[in-house]
Tab-separated table of C-alpha atoms in Angstrom:
chain	number	residue	atom	x	y	z
A	1196	MET	CA	-25.958	-19.844	-27.630
A	1197	SER	CA	-23.119	-20.154	-30.921
A	1198	GLU	CA	-21.766	-22.968	-30.181
A	1199	GLN	CA	-18.186	-22.113	-30.841
A	1200	ALA	CA	-18.336	-20.055	-26.784
A	1201	LYS	CA	-15.346	-19.570	-24.907
A	1202	VAL	CA	-15.496	-20.813	-21.075
A	1203	PRO	CA	-14.083	-17.145	-19.507
A	1204	SER	CA	-10.175	-18.084	-17.575
A	1205	PHE	CA	-10.678	-17.437	-13.605
A	1206	THR	CA	-9.551	-14.640	-12.329
A	1207	VAL	CA	-7.892	-13.562	-8.361
A	1208	ILE	CA	-8.412	-10.367	-7.370
A	1209	SER	CA	-6.744	-9.006	-3.754
A	1210	GLY	CA	-7.651	-5.874	-1.874
A	1211	ALA	CA	-4.274	-4.994	-2.473
A	1212	GLN	CA	-5.268	-4.895	-6.224
A	1213	VAL	CA	-8.886	-3.366	-5.845
A	1214	GLN	CA	-7.375	-0.097	-3.141
A	1215	GLN	CA	-4.754	0.466	-6.237
A	1216	ALA	CA	-7.759	0.511	-9.245
A	1217	LEU	CA	-9.716	2.647	-7.312
A	1218	ALA	CA	-7.303	5.121	-6.296
A	1219	GLY	CA	-7.748	8.424	-6.496
A	1220	ARG	CA	-10.590	7.752	-8.523
A	1221	GLU	CA	-13.153	8.970	-6.724
A	1222	ARG	CA	-14.450	10.920	-8.991
A	1223	GLN	CA	-14.824	8.496	-11.621
A	1224	VAL	CA	-15.998	5.925	-8.980
A	1225	VAL	CA	-19.319	8.383	-8.297
A	1226	ASP	CA	-20.112	8.093	-12.163
A	1227	ILE	CA	-20.200	4.582	-12.785
A	1228	VAL	CA	-22.555	4.600	-9.936
A	1229	GLU	CA	-24.548	7.618	-11.266
A	1230	ALA	CA	-24.656	5.711	-14.821
A	1231	ALA	CA	-25.624	2.133	-12.214
A	1232	TYR	CA	-28.085	4.135	-10.565
A	1233	ARG	CA	-29.533	5.535	-14.092
A	1234	LEU	CA	-29.861	2.301	-15.748
A	1235	HIS	CA	-31.619	0.717	-12.284
A	1236	GLY	CA	-33.661	3.688	-12.794
A	1237	ALA	CA	-35.180	2.949	-16.541
A	1238	GLY	CA	-35.224	-0.644	-16.126
A	1239	SER	CA	-32.259	-2.955	-17.049
A	1240	THR	CA	-30.761	-4.501	-13.803
A	1241	VAL	CA	-32.091	-7.091	-12.320
A	1242	ASN	CA	-31.700	-6.801	-8.187
A	1243	PRO	CA	-33.457	-9.109	-6.354
A	1244	PRO	CA	-33.845	-8.673	-2.173
A	1245	SER	CA	-30.916	-9.309	-0.059
A	1246	TYR	CA	-30.535	-12.198	1.751
A	1247	PHE	CA	-29.181	-12.229	4.830
A	1248	LEU	CA	-27.846	-15.429	6.922
A	1249	ARG	CA	-28.435	-14.807	10.577
A	1250	PHE	CA	-27.217	-17.122	13.579
A	1251	PRO	CA	-29.230	-17.513	16.767
A	1252	ASP	CA	-26.095	-18.737	18.629
A	1253	ARG	CA	-24.822	-14.759	17.603
A	1254	PRO	CA	-27.412	-11.977	17.385
A	1255	THR	CA	-25.908	-9.267	16.208
A	1256	SER	CA	-23.980	-10.805	13.575
A	1257	ARG	CA	-24.837	-11.765	9.524
A	1258	ILE	CA	-23.791	-13.018	6.102
A	1259	ILE	CA	-25.719	-11.051	3.394
A	1260	ALA	CA	-26.064	-12.457	0.249
A	1261	LEU	CA	-26.811	-9.730	-3.049
A	1262	PRO	CA	-27.268	-11.030	-6.351
A	1263	ALA	CA	-28.117	-8.677	-9.370
A	1264	SER	CA	-27.609	-8.537	-12.905
A	1265	LEU	CA	-26.714	-4.736	-14.764
A	1266	GLY	CA	-26.803	-4.042	-18.185
A	1267	GLY	CA	-25.696	-1.720	-20.573
A	1268	SER	CA	-22.097	-1.552	-21.985
A	1269	SER	CA	-20.218	-3.608	-19.110
A	1270	ALA	CA	-23.598	-6.056	-18.841
A	1271	VAL	CA	-22.502	-8.707	-16.574
A	1272	ASP	CA	-23.707	-10.656	-13.569
A	1273	GLY	CA	-23.053	-11.804	-10.535
A	1274	ILE	CA	-23.161	-11.347	-6.210
A	1275	LYS	CA	-21.628	-10.047	-3.522
A	1276	TRP	CA	-21.745	-12.037	-0.139
A	1277	ILE	CA	-20.492	-9.590	2.745
A	1278	SER	CA	-19.750	-11.181	6.277
A	1279	SER	CA	-21.058	-8.270	9.041
A	1280	PHE	CA	-19.508	-8.988	12.454
A	1281	PRO	CA	-19.364	-6.354	15.280
A	1282	GLU	CA	-17.576	-8.319	18.058
A	1283	ASN	CA	-14.761	-8.554	14.971
A	1284	VAL	CA	-13.285	-4.468	16.390
A	1285	ALA	CA	-13.028	-5.479	19.831
A	1286	ALA	CA	-10.564	-8.584	18.679
A	1287	GLY	CA	-8.704	-5.914	16.254
A	1288	ILE	CA	-10.014	-7.197	12.981
A	1289	PRO	CA	-12.253	-5.001	10.629
A	1290	ARG	CA	-16.373	-5.360	10.962
A	1291	ALA	CA	-16.937	-6.664	7.770
A	1292	SER	CA	-15.097	-8.961	5.207
A	1293	ALA	CA	-16.160	-9.493	1.937
A	1294	VAL	CA	-15.577	-11.243	-1.662
A	1295	LEU	CA	-17.684	-10.635	-5.061
A	1296	VAL	CA	-18.052	-13.149	-7.763
A	1297	LEU	CA	-18.583	-11.460	-11.852
A	1298	ASN	CA	-20.786	-13.579	-13.717
A	1299	ASP	CA	-20.234	-14.193	-18.045
A	1300	HIS	CA	-23.228	-11.831	-19.344
A	1301	ASP	CA	-23.597	-14.328	-22.143
A	1302	THR	CA	-22.307	-17.707	-20.680
A	1303	GLY	CA	-22.894	-17.123	-17.121
A	1304	TYR	CA	-19.563	-18.660	-16.259
A	1305	PRO	CA	-18.214	-17.035	-13.551
A	1306	PHE	CA	-14.646	-15.232	-14.413
A	1307	ALA	CA	-14.087	-13.058	-11.863
A	1308	CYS	CA	-13.472	-13.359	-7.652
A	1309	LEU	CA	-12.544	-9.858	-5.977
A	1310	GLU	CA	-11.450	-8.566	-1.735
A	1311	SER	CA	-15.006	-6.577	-2.100
A	1312	SER	CA	-14.954	-5.210	1.459
A	1313	ILE	CA	-13.357	-2.427	-0.234
A	1314	ILE	CA	-15.455	-2.300	-3.367
A	1315	SER	CA	-19.214	-2.381	-0.516
A	1316	ALA	CA	-17.107	0.587	1.268
A	1317	THR	CA	-16.283	2.772	-1.921
A	1318	ARG	CA	-19.862	1.761	-3.515
A	1319	THR	CA	-21.747	3.496	-0.400
A	1320	ALA	CA	-19.534	6.475	0.079
A	1321	ALA	CA	-19.703	7.169	-4.249
A	1322	SER	CA	-23.700	6.249	-3.536
A	1323	ALA	CA	-23.922	8.813	-1.069
A	1324	ALA	CA	-21.733	10.963	-2.071
A	1325	LEU	CA	-23.731	11.686	-5.725
A	1326	ALA	CA	-26.736	12.133	-3.069
A	1327	ALA	CA	-25.630	14.938	-0.905
A	1328	ASP	CA	-24.612	16.516	-3.896
A	1329	HIS	CA	-28.329	16.266	-5.938
A	1330	LEU	CA	-29.589	17.064	-2.259
A	1331	SER	CA	-28.392	19.816	-2.025
A	1332	ARG	CA	-28.502	21.854	-4.995
A	1333	ASP	CA	-31.736	24.123	-3.944
A	1334	ARG	CA	-30.986	24.273	-0.774
A	1335	GLY	CA	-27.176	25.082	-1.153
A	1336	ARG	CA	-24.472	23.196	0.559
A	1337	PRO	CA	-23.755	22.262	3.932
A	1338	ARG	CA	-21.393	24.772	5.897
A	1339	ARG	CA	-20.750	22.221	8.876
A	1340	VAL	CA	-20.792	17.949	9.394
A	1341	GLY	CA	-21.855	15.546	12.263
A	1342	PHE	CA	-20.163	11.590	11.757
A	1343	PHE	CA	-22.532	9.753	14.102
A	1344	GLY	CA	-20.546	6.654	13.617
A	1345	VAL	CA	-16.641	6.815	12.670
A	1346	GLY	CA	-16.137	3.689	11.388
A	1347	LEU	CA	-14.698	2.559	7.449
A	1348	ILE	CA	-17.312	3.735	6.130
A	1349	ALA	CA	-17.762	7.251	8.091
A	1350	ARG	CA	-13.946	7.354	6.820
A	1351	TYR	CA	-14.600	6.337	3.174
A	1352	LEU	CA	-17.549	8.729	3.092
A	1353	HIS	CA	-15.392	11.886	4.118
A	1354	THR	CA	-13.070	10.494	1.670
A	1355	TYR	CA	-15.751	10.303	-1.206
A	1356	LEU	CA	-16.663	13.870	-0.452
A	1357	HIS	CA	-13.142	15.988	-0.255
A	1358	ALA	CA	-12.230	14.292	-3.306
A	1359	THR	CA	-15.848	15.386	-4.887
A	1360	GLY	CA	-15.281	19.010	-4.261
A	1361	TRP	CA	-16.757	19.413	-0.490
A	1362	THR	CA	-15.392	21.960	2.234
A	1363	PHE	CA	-16.180	22.398	5.339
A	1364	ASP	CA	-16.320	24.744	8.048
A	1365	GLU	CA	-16.869	22.523	11.449
A	1366	ILE	CA	-16.782	18.495	11.150
A	1367	GLY	CA	-18.808	16.873	14.020
A	1368	VAL	CA	-17.984	13.384	15.168
A	1369	TYR	CA	-19.715	11.136	17.723
A	1370	ASP	CA	-18.880	7.994	18.380
A	1371	LEU	CA	-20.441	5.746	21.543
A	1372	SER	CA	-15.978	4.751	22.029
A	1373	ALA	CA	-14.544	7.213	22.846
A	1374	ASP	CA	-11.300	5.406	21.541
A	1375	HIS	CA	-12.986	5.659	17.836
A	1376	SER	CA	-13.860	9.220	17.774
A	1377	ALA	CA	-9.764	9.796	18.849
A	1378	GLY	CA	-9.000	7.595	16.132
A	1379	PHE	CA	-11.822	9.356	13.760
A	1380	ARG	CA	-10.320	12.981	15.105
A	1381	SER	CA	-6.861	11.994	14.646
A	1382	TYR	CA	-7.519	11.115	10.904
A	1383	LEU	CA	-9.319	13.848	9.989
A	1384	GLU	CA	-6.784	15.752	11.342
A	1385	ARG	CA	-4.154	14.475	8.893
A	1386	VAL	CA	-5.912	14.631	5.843
A	1387	GLU	CA	-7.184	18.365	6.624
A	1388	SER	CA	-6.392	21.432	7.206
A	1389	GLY	CA	-9.612	24.131	7.202
A	1390	PRO	CA	-11.341	22.719	9.457
A	1391	ARG	CA	-12.538	23.401	13.143
A	1392	ILE	CA	-13.089	19.509	14.487
A	1393	THR	CA	-15.276	18.996	17.510
A	1394	VAL	CA	-16.113	15.226	19.399
A	1395	HIS	CA	-19.240	15.625	20.533
A	1396	ASP	CA	-19.846	13.845	23.862
A	1397	SER	CA	-23.883	13.950	22.559
A	1398	ALA	CA	-26.105	12.809	19.729
A	1399	GLU	CA	-28.270	15.242	20.660
A	1400	GLU	CA	-24.831	17.585	20.210
A	1401	LEU	CA	-24.036	16.291	17.010
A	1402	ILE	CA	-26.980	16.690	15.485
A	1403	ARG	CA	-28.436	19.900	16.650
A	1404	SER	CA	-25.132	21.081	15.382
A	1405	SER	CA	-24.671	19.831	12.302
A	1406	ASP	CA	-26.047	20.520	8.730
A	1407	LEU	CA	-25.103	17.432	6.598
A	1408	VAL	CA	-25.463	14.605	9.614
A	1409	VAL	CA	-24.166	10.836	8.362
A	1410	PHE	CA	-25.010	8.308	9.561
A	1411	ALA	CA	-22.594	5.538	9.401
A	1412	THR	CA	-23.336	2.929	12.635
A	1413	VAL	CA	-24.356	-0.662	13.456
A	1414	ALA	CA	-27.572	0.285	14.933
A	1415	GLY	CA	-30.117	-3.222	14.613
A	1416	THR	CA	-32.585	-0.614	16.372
A	1417	PRO	CA	-33.749	2.818	16.024
A	1418	HIS	CA	-31.841	5.003	19.113
A	1419	VAL	CA	-32.350	8.715	18.366
A	1420	HIS	CA	-36.112	9.516	18.366
A	1421	ASP	CA	-36.562	13.363	19.290
A	1422	PRO	CA	-37.142	15.269	15.256
A	1423	ALA	CA	-37.212	18.581	17.746
A	1424	TRP	CA	-33.343	17.804	17.553
A	1425	PHE	CA	-33.477	17.987	14.047
A	1426	ALA	CA	-35.465	21.296	13.753
A	1427	HIS	CA	-33.004	23.558	11.773
A	1428	HIS	CA	-34.081	20.470	8.596
A	1429	PRO	CA	-30.227	19.329	8.228
A	1430	LEU	CA	-29.376	16.882	4.699
A	1431	VAL	CA	-29.244	13.454	6.710
A	1432	LEU	CA	-27.388	10.593	4.745
A	1433	HIS	CA	-29.167	7.653	6.978
A	1434	VAL	CA	-26.385	5.056	5.624
A	1435	SER	CA	-26.418	2.319	7.751
A	1436	LEU	CA	-30.894	2.320	7.540
A	1437	ARG	CA	-31.357	1.525	11.829
A	1438	ASP	CA	-30.984	4.476	13.481
A	1439	LEU	CA	-34.137	7.201	13.497
A	1440	SER	CA	-36.981	6.524	15.155
A	1441	PRO	CA	-40.716	6.132	12.616
A	1442	GLU	CA	-41.026	9.589	14.205
A	1443	ILE	CA	-38.211	11.388	12.463
A	1444	ILE	CA	-38.497	10.128	9.337
A	1445	LEU	CA	-42.166	11.117	9.173
A	1446	SER	CA	-41.193	14.907	9.694
A	1447	SER	CA	-38.811	14.132	7.061
A	1448	VAL	CA	-38.622	14.129	3.087
A	1449	ASN	CA	-37.435	10.737	2.964
A	1450	VAL	CA	-35.389	10.047	-0.391
A	1451	VAL	CA	-33.870	6.247	-0.867
A	1452	ASP	CA	-32.755	4.388	-2.928
A	1453	ASP	CA	-34.858	1.709	-4.739
A	1454	VAL	CA	-38.588	1.195	-2.091
A	1455	GLU	CA	-39.134	-2.312	-1.812
A	1456	HIS	CA	-35.388	-2.791	-1.039
A	1457	CYS	CA	-35.416	0.246	1.747
A	1458	LEU	CA	-38.452	-1.421	3.057
A	1459	LYS	CA	-37.377	-4.604	3.879
A	1460	ALA	CA	-35.601	-6.415	7.222
A	1461	ASP	CA	-36.959	-3.617	9.333
A	1462	THR	CA	-35.171	-0.579	8.297
A	1463	SER	CA	-36.284	2.859	10.092
A	1464	PRO	CA	-38.468	3.272	7.157
A	1465	HIS	CA	-39.491	-0.104	6.768
A	1466	LEU	CA	-40.715	1.084	10.272
A	1467	ALA	CA	-42.587	3.705	9.728
A	1468	GLU	CA	-45.124	2.160	7.358
A	1469	GLN	CA	-45.769	-0.630	9.393
A	1470	ARG	CA	-46.198	2.462	11.906
A	1471	THR	CA	-48.514	3.636	9.575
A	1472	GLY	CA	-49.786	1.373	6.445
A	1473	ASN	CA	-49.346	3.138	3.731
A	1474	ARG	CA	-46.150	4.238	2.284
A	1475	ASP	CA	-47.305	7.447	1.167
A	1476	PHE	CA	-43.813	9.570	3.993
A	1477	LEU	CA	-41.739	8.086	0.485
A	1478	ASP	CA	-41.347	11.360	-1.879
A	1479	GLY	CA	-39.512	9.261	-4.457
A	1480	THR	CA	-36.065	8.022	-5.873
A	1481	ILE	CA	-32.087	9.507	-6.077
A	1482	ASN	CA	-33.582	7.893	-9.543
A	1483	ASP	CA	-36.061	10.776	-8.953
A	1484	VAL	CA	-33.401	13.212	-8.169
A	1485	LEU	CA	-30.736	12.983	-10.902
A	1486	ASP	CA	-33.353	12.519	-13.353
A	1487	GLY	CA	-34.979	16.015	-12.017
A	1488	ARG	CA	-38.823	14.407	-11.140
A	1489	LEU	CA	-38.444	15.447	-7.374
A	1490	LYS	CA	-37.282	18.526	-5.915
A	1491	ILE	CA	-35.628	18.946	-2.295
A	1492	PRO	CA	-37.034	21.479	-0.199
A	1493	GLY	CA	-34.674	23.621	1.683
A	1494	ASP	CA	-37.173	23.952	5.271
A	1495	ARG	CA	-38.242	19.911	6.257
A	1496	THR	CA	-35.067	17.867	7.534
A	1497	VAL	CA	-34.352	15.724	4.200
A	1498	VAL	CA	-33.064	12.597	4.876
A	1499	PHE	CA	-31.759	9.564	2.078
A	1500	SER	CA	-32.044	6.070	3.187
A	1501	PRO	CA	-29.917	3.722	0.822
A	1502	PHE	CA	-30.580	-0.034	1.156
A	1503	GLY	CA	-28.023	-0.632	-1.392
A	1504	LEU	CA	-27.631	-2.342	-4.355
A	1505	GLY	CA	-25.890	-5.269	-5.795
A	1506	VAL	CA	-25.802	-3.704	-8.897
A	1507	LEU	CA	-23.491	-1.209	-7.778
A	1508	ASP	CA	-20.855	-3.397	-6.914
A	1509	LEU	CA	-20.898	-4.800	-9.837
A	1510	ALA	CA	-20.501	-1.608	-11.918
A	1511	VAL	CA	-18.227	-0.780	-9.378
A	1512	GLY	CA	-16.529	-4.289	-10.103
A	1513	LYS	CA	-16.264	-4.525	-13.567
A	1514	TYR	CA	-14.111	-1.912	-13.817
A	1515	VAL	CA	-11.685	-2.757	-11.313
A	1516	TYR	CA	-11.073	-6.057	-13.081
A	1517	ASP	CA	-10.480	-4.365	-16.194
A	1518	GLU	CA	-8.696	-1.995	-14.392
A	1519	VAL	CA	-6.234	-4.859	-12.766
A	1520	LEU	CA	-6.108	-6.770	-16.597
A	1521	ALA	CA	-5.599	-4.073	-19.109
A	1522	HIS	CA	-2.876	-1.979	-15.883
A	1523	GLY	CA	-2.236	-4.555	-13.407
A	1524	GLU	CA	-1.107	-8.747	-13.503
A	1525	PRO	CA	-4.693	-10.202	-12.718
A	1526	THR	CA	-4.033	-13.952	-11.074
A	1527	VAL	CA	-5.607	-16.262	-13.524
A	1528	VAL	CA	-5.605	-19.344	-11.846
A	1529	PRO	CA	-5.232	-22.206	-14.827
A	1530	ASP	CA	-7.952	-25.299	-15.124
A	1531	PHE	CA	-9.857	-24.292	-12.772
A	1532	PHE	CA	-13.423	-25.585	-14.480
A	1533	ALA	CA	-11.892	-28.488	-15.658
A	1534	GLU	CA	-14.956	-30.419	-16.619
A	1535	LEU	CA	-15.561	-29.033	-19.423
A	1536	ARG	CA	-16.553	-32.129	-22.003
A	1537	ARG	CA	-20.095	-33.346	-22.756
A	1538	TYR	CA	-19.422	-36.471	-22.393
A	1539	GLY	CA	-15.796	-36.558	-20.842
């Protein structure tokens, strides 16, 4: 490292600035996520296991640390610190909150802290939209989509599907909360003019009537058990990771974002591995699909289970940081690093 290395300034970027930087950039963000997946597949990332902070007195809640390092032309290191407190929803505030810290590639100094619940939802939605596109290319695009769980992630995922050219004849909605279903239907009616929108009374009804099924719940254990519900072989975006029983996983084509990450923490694929004692049920990764090494059949249910890689947060966060510096009003904290002389 050069003796003339410069300590970066420290910038704080608010959620409002994140929203402004990402608004209307859905196609560009999908491209950013695809590039990050390709770097990950090429070994140009470091993405260690996520770390879960759990609480004996709050068993449904958790805070997760996702450290990562992204190579390529926008090399950056960092960590996302994201909490999931489902009881927040009943109290009138969002379930998840997060910050993303970006570290300078050369010096290791943190140079930015960004509100990251929006970045997290955005990279999740972009990842799912990218997967839906490539996984359906040999099957034909689904015309009937069903959303199982209708919170913030479902809304962002619908936004990304809509903004990247997806159109549907029918949109199905199912949630354990009738109020949430009604709220999501109201949202859809504001932004969609063509498709028929149906709020379903049961999970089975939603799944059987959908060719693309989006799971975006907070389920901690499998609650969908019958493979017969999937007899029509839909494409399943299993974003919430723990909805499907091992029987459904084992009867499907399974694509993940990263094998080692996805087969941890009692995800549905992890439970399938525990059931069988092997990983033979995994057909490949999203990078295998992007590179054409994995062809997707049209006569089987296809399940995409993305664990959610920290490198995606870094890629989207670095883009937001660059946009705010170039076109916004970044909040720079003066003298954030105050002890810079070795001997005082």
